[in-house]
XYZ file of C-alpha atoms in Angstrom:
388
model
C 63.015 72.229 139.789
C 64.659 71.224 143.000
C 68.272 72.275 143.137
C 70.693 69.543 143.626
C 71.670 69.146 147.251
C 75.423 69.519 148.441
C 75.299 65.909 149.544
C 74.234 64.618 146.117
C 76.580 62.741 143.828
C 78.202 65.048 141.342
C 79.152 63.579 137.809
C 81.895 66.275 137.602
C 83.529 65.058 140.805
C 83.343 61.398 139.673
C 86.372 59.187 140.477
C 86.143 58.135 136.807
C 86.322 54.880 135.012
C 88.748 52.157 135.093
C 89.716 52.458 131.448
C 90.537 55.792 129.934
C 88.165 56.770 127.273
C 89.753 60.022 126.231
C 90.704 58.795 122.713
C 87.078 57.593 121.974
C 85.758 60.978 120.684
C 82.976 63.056 121.896
C 79.541 61.264 122.137
C 76.923 63.995 122.790
C 76.232 66.342 125.756
C 75.604 63.511 128.505
C 77.471 63.654 131.829
C 79.081 60.458 133.305
C 76.071 59.266 135.132
C 73.799 59.699 132.184
C 76.195 57.702 130.145
C 76.160 54.899 132.569
C 72.454 54.756 132.621
C 72.426 54.572 128.851
C 75.047 51.918 128.790
C 73.031 49.803 131.049
C 69.916 50.213 128.940
C 71.631 49.244 125.690
C 73.361 46.137 127.121
C 72.382 42.632 126.294
C 72.164 41.859 129.926
C 69.400 44.409 130.429
C 67.447 43.248 127.436
C 67.427 39.605 128.703
C 65.697 40.684 131.799
C 62.620 40.683 129.700
C 62.424 36.935 129.921
C 63.703 36.496 133.486
C 61.605 35.581 136.563
C 60.415 38.137 138.880
C 57.950 36.151 140.962
C 56.278 33.714 138.592
C 58.611 31.571 136.478
C 58.358 31.719 132.673
C 54.800 33.165 133.019
C 52.402 32.448 130.368
C 50.327 35.474 131.089
C 51.445 38.873 129.476
C 50.273 40.862 132.478
C 52.770 39.532 135.173
C 55.899 41.395 135.947
C 59.353 40.162 134.851
C 62.652 41.440 135.922
C 62.840 44.043 133.097
C 59.428 45.491 134.076
C 60.376 45.340 137.670
C 63.602 47.162 137.124
C 61.925 49.950 135.230
C 59.296 50.328 138.050
C 62.127 50.558 140.637
C 63.774 53.347 138.502
C 60.485 55.236 138.384
C 60.155 55.173 142.134
C 63.942 55.874 142.609
C 63.794 58.833 140.380
C 60.791 60.370 142.172
C 62.563 59.920 145.572
C 65.847 61.353 144.328
C 64.207 64.367 142.787
C 62.234 65.275 146.063
C 65.500 64.950 148.072
C 67.690 66.953 145.593
C 69.847 63.879 144.672
C 71.314 62.983 141.339
C 68.481 61.320 139.376
C 70.726 59.819 136.701
C 72.915 57.963 138.959
C 69.891 56.805 140.999
C 68.177 55.541 137.698
C 71.276 53.757 136.557
C 71.506 51.880 139.817
C 67.885 50.982 139.862
C 67.920 49.701 136.286
C 71.175 47.605 136.674
C 70.577 46.171 140.211
C 69.052 42.917 139.063
C 71.246 42.382 136.041
C 73.171 39.596 137.963
C 69.955 37.349 138.513
C 70.084 34.061 136.677
C 67.073 32.278 135.148
C 64.182 31.512 137.475
C 65.051 34.122 140.172
C 65.981 33.089 143.492
C 65.320 29.496 142.623
C 67.895 29.673 139.906
C 70.345 31.393 142.368
C 69.962 28.633 144.803
C 70.729 26.053 142.310
C 73.772 27.866 140.942
C 75.068 28.517 144.515
C 74.696 24.785 145.214
C 76.364 23.743 141.815
C 79.245 26.235 142.574
C 79.804 25.201 146.158
C 83.339 23.988 145.313
C 84.151 27.087 143.186
C 83.351 29.810 145.625
C 79.502 29.808 145.309
C 77.170 32.310 143.574
C 75.286 35.437 144.544
C 73.365 37.699 142.216
C 74.661 40.979 143.541
C 78.347 39.947 142.850
C 77.338 38.584 139.453
C 75.824 41.893 138.564
C 79.384 43.521 139.160
C 80.794 40.578 137.220
C 78.488 40.925 134.350
C 79.082 44.732 133.976
C 82.725 44.588 134.470
C 83.730 41.429 132.619
C 80.843 39.616 130.746
C 79.413 42.372 128.720
C 81.932 43.197 126.035
C 80.484 45.857 123.518
C 83.878 47.849 123.277
C 86.915 46.888 121.284
C 89.620 47.723 123.787
C 88.267 46.414 127.233
C 85.830 43.998 128.812
C 82.742 45.304 130.604
C 80.819 48.558 130.347
C 83.448 50.655 131.784
C 81.021 52.315 134.200
C 81.951 55.022 136.663
C 83.345 54.260 140.158
C 80.160 55.659 141.749
C 77.841 53.308 139.733
C 79.855 50.283 140.550
C 80.216 51.189 144.117
C 76.594 51.849 144.387
C 75.772 48.384 142.819
C 78.277 46.690 145.022
C 77.006 48.128 148.486
C 73.444 49.589 148.064
C 72.337 47.637 150.984
C 75.328 49.072 152.949
C 78.996 48.178 153.725
C 79.996 44.714 152.623
C 81.950 42.935 155.290
C 82.401 39.551 153.522
C 82.346 39.743 149.771
C 82.034 36.800 147.719
C 84.718 35.887 145.049
C 82.941 37.970 142.142
C 82.749 41.015 144.224
C 86.144 40.517 145.483
C 87.515 40.424 141.744
C 85.731 43.681 140.866
C 87.016 45.332 143.921
C 90.569 44.163 143.201
C 90.456 45.589 139.755
C 88.866 48.942 140.802
C 88.760 49.360 144.651
C 85.178 50.262 145.804
C 85.758 51.036 149.465
C 83.565 48.129 150.481
C 83.700 49.037 154.196
C 82.145 52.504 153.739
C 78.550 53.558 153.270
C 77.530 54.345 149.691
C 76.052 57.399 148.282
C 72.437 58.502 149.148
C 71.535 57.553 145.583
C 72.630 54.025 146.093
C 70.545 53.923 149.380
C 67.559 55.373 147.640
C 67.856 52.747 144.857
C 67.871 49.892 147.599
C 64.568 51.121 149.172
C 62.967 51.766 145.820
C 63.509 48.102 145.024
C 61.826 47.151 148.151
C 58.854 49.541 147.667
C 58.411 48.234 144.057
C 58.324 44.655 144.897
C 56.462 44.711 148.220
C 53.749 46.329 146.446
C 53.805 44.885 142.753
C 54.222 41.332 143.963
C 50.901 42.002 145.948
C 49.432 42.892 142.418
C 50.685 39.915 140.821
C 49.820 37.642 143.715
C 46.212 38.717 143.650
C 46.142 38.477 139.787
C 47.348 34.828 140.035
C 44.973 33.880 142.759
C 47.599 32.906 145.229
C 46.573 35.835 147.472
C 43.221 37.157 148.633
C 42.334 40.472 149.950
C 41.058 38.787 153.173
C 44.660 37.370 153.743
C 46.303 40.746 153.195
C 44.024 42.416 155.722
C 46.009 40.704 158.502
C 48.684 43.161 157.626
C 48.345 46.595 159.394
C 49.825 48.635 156.543
C 47.608 46.931 153.987
C 44.499 47.128 156.114
C 44.981 50.872 156.895
C 45.530 51.539 153.135
C 42.489 49.415 152.172
C 40.265 51.173 154.540
C 41.490 54.688 153.073
C 40.825 53.589 149.319
C 37.406 51.949 150.396
C 36.308 55.054 152.103
C 37.393 57.224 149.180
C 35.673 55.000 146.494
C 32.830 53.162 148.291
C 31.121 52.019 145.059
C 34.093 50.509 143.269
C 34.424 46.762 142.919
C 37.166 45.012 144.962
C 39.135 43.778 141.907
C 39.455 47.270 140.532
C 39.985 48.697 143.863
C 42.929 46.384 144.608
C 45.012 48.409 141.998
C 44.332 51.513 143.869
C 45.429 49.882 147.067
C 48.752 49.168 145.444
C 48.991 52.606 144.031
C 48.240 54.260 147.410
C 50.409 52.136 149.436
C 53.521 53.060 147.170
C 52.473 56.518 147.670
C 52.424 56.226 151.472
C 55.796 54.328 151.473
C 57.539 56.868 149.350
C 56.186 59.814 151.272
C 57.326 58.247 154.574
C 60.768 57.518 153.298
C 61.212 61.074 152.022
C 60.153 62.648 155.305
C 62.164 60.320 157.432
C 65.342 60.726 155.288
C 65.015 64.495 155.421
C 64.825 64.284 159.179
C 67.835 61.868 159.349
C 69.941 64.164 157.015
C 69.061 67.377 159.169
C 69.931 65.408 162.409
C 73.268 64.103 161.074
C 74.378 67.468 159.613
C 75.742 66.037 156.387
C 76.890 68.536 154.022
C 78.743 66.464 151.356
C 79.017 62.948 149.860
C 82.095 62.422 152.099
C 79.958 63.184 155.048
C 77.393 60.635 153.849
C 79.979 58.074 153.530
C 81.395 58.828 156.990
C 77.918 58.895 158.785
C 78.270 55.339 159.891
C 74.539 54.450 159.284
C 71.964 54.518 156.661
C 70.509 57.880 156.121
C 67.765 56.759 153.599
C 64.937 54.919 155.476
C 61.406 54.481 156.785
C 60.117 55.732 159.999
C 60.174 53.298 162.841
C 56.385 52.378 162.349
C 56.493 51.953 158.738
C 59.863 50.052 159.092
C 58.212 47.502 161.375
C 55.014 47.307 159.136
C 57.187 46.843 155.962
C 59.181 44.150 157.652
C 55.950 42.264 158.696
C 54.510 42.665 155.150
C 57.712 40.868 153.798
C 57.293 38.004 156.166
C 53.575 37.749 155.094
C 54.768 37.655 151.519
C 57.243 34.905 152.050
C 54.802 32.788 153.907
C 51.828 33.178 151.504
C 53.300 33.959 148.087
C 56.952 33.138 147.704
C 56.743 29.994 149.750
C 53.132 29.069 148.329
C 53.067 25.379 147.401
C 52.671 26.177 143.672
C 55.576 28.433 143.828
C 57.650 25.720 145.751
C 56.637 23.267 143.096
C 57.876 25.555 140.367
C 61.141 26.377 142.403
C 61.901 22.741 142.618
C 61.393 22.287 138.712
C 63.634 25.344 138.165
C 66.377 24.009 140.505
C 66.382 20.830 138.458
C 66.705 22.703 135.110
C 69.716 24.808 136.455
C 71.390 21.918 138.121
C 70.902 19.627 135.014
C 72.360 22.340 132.708
C 75.410 22.710 135.033
C 76.057 19.097 135.073
C 75.696 18.669 131.343
C 77.993 21.470 130.337
C 80.527 20.425 132.901
C 80.438 16.683 131.610
C 80.627 17.770 127.956
C 81.919 21.358 127.165
C 81.380 20.666 123.419
C 77.698 21.302 124.107
C 78.593 24.941 125.160
C 78.066 27.447 122.184
C 81.351 28.287 120.430
C 81.636 31.858 121.512
C 81.515 30.644 125.116
C 83.455 27.389 124.491
C 86.460 28.937 123.096
C 87.000 30.922 126.179
C 86.469 28.092 128.604
C 89.282 27.794 131.044
C 91.085 24.429 131.509
C 91.454 24.525 135.318
C 89.141 25.065 138.376
C 87.596 27.124 139.748
C 87.678 29.234 136.723
C 86.261 26.480 134.527
C 83.169 26.181 136.612
C 82.706 29.869 137.027
C 82.706 30.336 133.253
C 79.989 27.716 132.936
C 78.056 29.448 135.759
C 78.569 32.757 133.752
C 76.786 31.177 130.737
C 73.925 29.738 132.540
C 73.358 32.754 134.723
C 72.949 34.895 131.397
C 70.150 32.633 130.207
C 66.458 33.642 130.147
C 63.951 31.254 131.595
C 62.714 30.042 128.329
C 66.254 29.650 126.753
C 67.326 27.382 129.811
C 64.255 25.250 129.461
C 64.859 24.731 125.790
C 68.597 23.903 126.351
C 67.547 21.539 129.199
C 65.142 19.590 126.881
C 67.879 19.477 124.311
C 70.853 18.379 126.580
C 69.141 16.398 129.366
C 65.772 15.411 128.243
C 62.019 15.880 128.914
C 61.054 17.753 132.025
C 57.611 17.796 133.687
C 56.876 21.528 134.485
C 54.146 22.510 136.785
C 51.059 23.931 135.348
C 51.471 27.541 134.246
C 55.290 27.307 134.309
C-alpha cells in the first residue's frame, strides 16, 4: 500500500461540517471523508442520475452511459490516480461521485434551457446547483437541510476546476453559509477528480458514439491521440475485428492518459516543493495535469467530439426537443403553481427571484423520463426525435 503523502487531504485535519453532529451518536468506524462518500451514494439525487442524460437523451438502449454510470467510472479512474499519488482516495471518490449531481434532465441541453428560463432570476449552472442540492435541497436529517458534508468536500466540488472568480448566485449562497475560500486552489484530490472526469468522458463518449453509429473509426483517425493508440492495439491484436478492437482502443487510451497524468503530476509536485495541503493551495497553479503533448492532443480530441458527436445533427435535434420540454415545464409551473407536487408547492416562495429558483430546483431534480411525462401531462403532446 502506498503511504499517504504529506500533501494529501487528512480527514483528521478537516475543517469540519457546518452543523455540529456530536449529539448524533457513533455510526461505525468511518472517517469524515468516508462518511461524505457514503452520504452521496445514499442520496436521492445520486440515485436519480440513473435516468439522466450523459450523451444520449433518455436512451432506449441499455448499453449507453447515463450520468450514474459515468460518475461511477469517473470515481474508478479518480481512485486509481489518487492511490498512485498517495492522495486521499475517499475524498477523491466522494468528489467524483458527486460532481454531476447538479445536472438537470437532458444534460447540457436541459442546463441551457434552465439558464434561459432563469435569466431574470440569476441564471442556472450545474456546478452551483450541485452545491445547492447537497447543502439545501437534500433533506434526510431531522435538524438541518443538506447532507452536512465536510468543508473539504464542498470546497472540492465548488472549485475542482480551479479558483472561482465570478460565482453564480447558488455558489455564492453556499459560500456565504460556509466560506469555501473560492479564490484559492483546491486540494490535489479535487484536481484529480476534475481530470478523471475529462478522461472518463473523452473516452467513454467515443465508445458510445461508435455504438450509436454517430462516429466512425475512420473519422477518429484524424486525431493524433486516437490514431497512435489505434496503431498500437492493431499491432498487438492483428487478427481481431474492428468492432471488438474499438473497446481495446478506449481501454488503452484511458491507460495512456492516466499514466501521463500521474507522471506529469509527480514532476510538478517535485518541482514546486509542496509538502502540505497549505502548500498546494498556495501554489498558484494546477499541480495535477497532463504533459504538454497530451494536453494539446486531449484539447483537440474535445474539439473533434464537439464537432462530430455533441453537435451531430441528430444530437442537435434531440437537444432542441429537450430544450422545449424544460422550457415548457418552467412556463407551466410558473403560470399555475397548483400543478407542482404538494411537498414542493407548500414551500414555494411568494416573491422573486426565490419563486423561480424554487421551480428551477424542482425541474433540475427531474430525470429525463419524468420530465417528458410531466410535459405531456401539463403541456401536451411532443414530437420526440427517433431514439429519444
